[in-house]
Amino acid sequence: MPNNVIKLSEVAELLKMRLPLKSDIEPLVLAVEEDNEVVVDYCIHQRGGAYDVVFDDRDLTQGLESENFETLDDMLIYFSENKRQPQILDSVNA
């Protein structure tokens, strides 16, 4: 779990500095404060030139969400245009 929390609006700039990864094995994990002021872990896995991002917001939703990107540029566009739409449960079953 990363120690530093970044704002969602800062993700694209940070990715430009930190990617591509040196290893396809070790993911890049970011703690991101989204617009709803909830911190979500973003686990970014590299597959050659492609990337998979797993959004770990299991405190809020029933499962993990993910997005797949064929290129680094596709992922940077996604984050710079703030296309992430988190799903939040209206209530939690006890």
CSV table of C-alpha atoms in Angstrom, one decimal:
chain,number,residue,atom,x,y,z
A,1,MET,CA,0.0,0.0,0.0
A,2,PRO,CA,1.6,3.3,-1.0
A,3,ASN,CA,2.1,6.0,1.6
A,4,ASN,CA,1.4,9.0,-0.5
A,5,VAL,CA,-2.2,9.8,-1.7
A,6,ILE,CA,-2.5,11.8,-4.9
A,7,LYS,CA,-5.5,13.6,-6.4
A,8,LEU,CA,-7.2,12.0,-9.4
A,9,SER,CA,-6.3,15.1,-11.5
A,10,GLU,CA,-2.6,14.3,-10.9
A,11,VAL,CA,-2.7,10.7,-12.1
A,12,ALA,CA,-1.8,11.4,-15.8
A,13,GLU,CA,1.2,13.5,-14.9
A,14,LEU,CA,2.5,11.0,-12.5
A,15,LEU,CA,2.1,8.2,-15.0
A,16,LYS,CA,4.1,10.2,-17.5
A,17,MET,CA,7.0,10.2,-15.1
A,18,ARG,CA,6.7,6.6,-13.8
A,19,LEU,CA,5.9,4.6,-16.9
A,20,PRO,CA,6.9,2.5,-18.7
A,21,LEU,CA,7.6,0.1,-15.9
A,22,LYS,CA,11.0,-1.6,-15.7
A,23,SER,CA,9.4,-5.0,-15.1
A,24,ASP,CA,6.2,-6.7,-16.3
A,25,ILE,CA,6.0,-8.5,-13.0
A,26,GLU,CA,5.9,-5.7,-10.4
A,27,PRO,CA,2.8,-3.4,-10.7
A,28,LEU,CA,2.7,0.3,-10.0
A,29,VAL,CA,0.3,0.9,-7.1
A,30,LEU,CA,-1.1,4.4,-6.5
A,31,ALA,CA,-3.4,5.6,-3.7
A,32,VAL,CA,-5.7,8.0,-5.5
A,33,GLU,CA,-8.2,10.4,-3.9
A,34,GLU,CA,-11.1,10.4,-6.3
A,35,ASP,CA,-13.6,13.2,-6.8
A,36,ASN,CA,-15.9,11.7,-4.1
A,37,GLU,CA,-13.0,12.1,-1.6
A,38,VAL,CA,-12.6,8.4,-1.2
A,39,VAL,CA,-9.1,6.9,-1.6
A,40,VAL,CA,-8.9,4.0,-4.1
A,41,ASP,CA,-5.8,1.9,-4.9
A,42,TYR,CA,-4.9,1.9,-8.6
A,43,CYS,CA,-2.8,-1.2,-9.5
A,44,ILE,CA,-1.2,-0.7,-12.9
A,45,HIS,CA,0.1,-3.8,-14.7
A,46,GLN,CA,2.2,-3.7,-17.8
A,47,ARG,CA,1.8,-6.3,-20.6
A,48,GLY,CA,4.5,-5.4,-23.1
A,49,GLY,CA,3.3,-2.1,-24.5
A,50,ALA,CA,-0.3,-2.5,-23.1
A,51,TYR,CA,-1.5,-1.7,-19.6
A,52,ASP,CA,-4.2,-3.1,-17.3
A,53,VAL,CA,-5.5,-0.9,-14.4
A,54,VAL,CA,-7.3,-2.5,-11.5
A,55,PHE,CA,-9.3,-0.2,-9.3
A,56,ASP,CA,-9.3,-1.6,-5.8
A,57,ASP,CA,-12.3,0.1,-4.2
A,58,ARG,CA,-13.7,-3.0,-2.4
A,59,ASP,CA,-14.6,-0.8,0.6
A,60,LEU,CA,-17.3,0.8,-1.6
A,61,THR,CA,-18.3,-1.8,-4.2
A,62,GLN,CA,-18.8,-5.5,-4.4
A,63,GLY,CA,-15.9,-6.3,-6.6
A,64,LEU,CA,-12.8,-5.0,-8.4
A,65,GLU,CA,-13.1,-2.9,-11.6
A,66,SER,CA,-10.6,-2.8,-14.3
A,67,GLU,CA,-9.7,-1.0,-17.6
A,68,ASN,CA,-7.4,-2.3,-20.3
A,69,PHE,CA,-5.4,0.0,-22.5
A,70,GLU,CA,-3.5,-1.0,-25.7
A,71,THR,CA,-0.9,1.8,-25.3
A,72,LEU,CA,0.4,4.1,-22.7
A,73,ASP,CA,-1.0,7.1,-24.7
A,74,ASP,CA,-4.5,5.5,-24.4
A,75,MET,CA,-4.2,5.3,-20.7
A,76,LEU,CA,-2.9,8.8,-20.3
A,77,ILE,CA,-5.8,10.2,-22.4
A,78,TYR,CA,-8.2,8.3,-20.2
A,79,PHE,CA,-6.9,9.8,-17.0
A,80,SER,CA,-6.2,13.3,-18.4
A,81,GLU,CA,-9.9,13.5,-19.6
A,82,ASN,CA,-11.0,12.1,-16.2
A,83,LYS,CA,-13.1,9.3,-17.7
A,84,ARG,CA,-13.1,7.2,-14.5
A,85,GLN,CA,-16.7,6.9,-13.2
A,86,PRO,CA,-16.5,5.0,-9.9
A,87,GLN,CA,-19.5,2.9,-8.9
A,88,ILE,CA,-20.7,3.5,-5.4
A,89,LEU,CA,-23.2,1.3,-3.6
A,90,ASP,CA,-26.3,3.1,-2.2
A,91,SER,CA,-26.3,0.8,0.8
A,92,VAL,CA,-24.3,-2.1,2.2
A,93,ASN,CA,-26.1,-5.3,3.1
A,94,ALA,CA,-25.5,-6.3,6.7
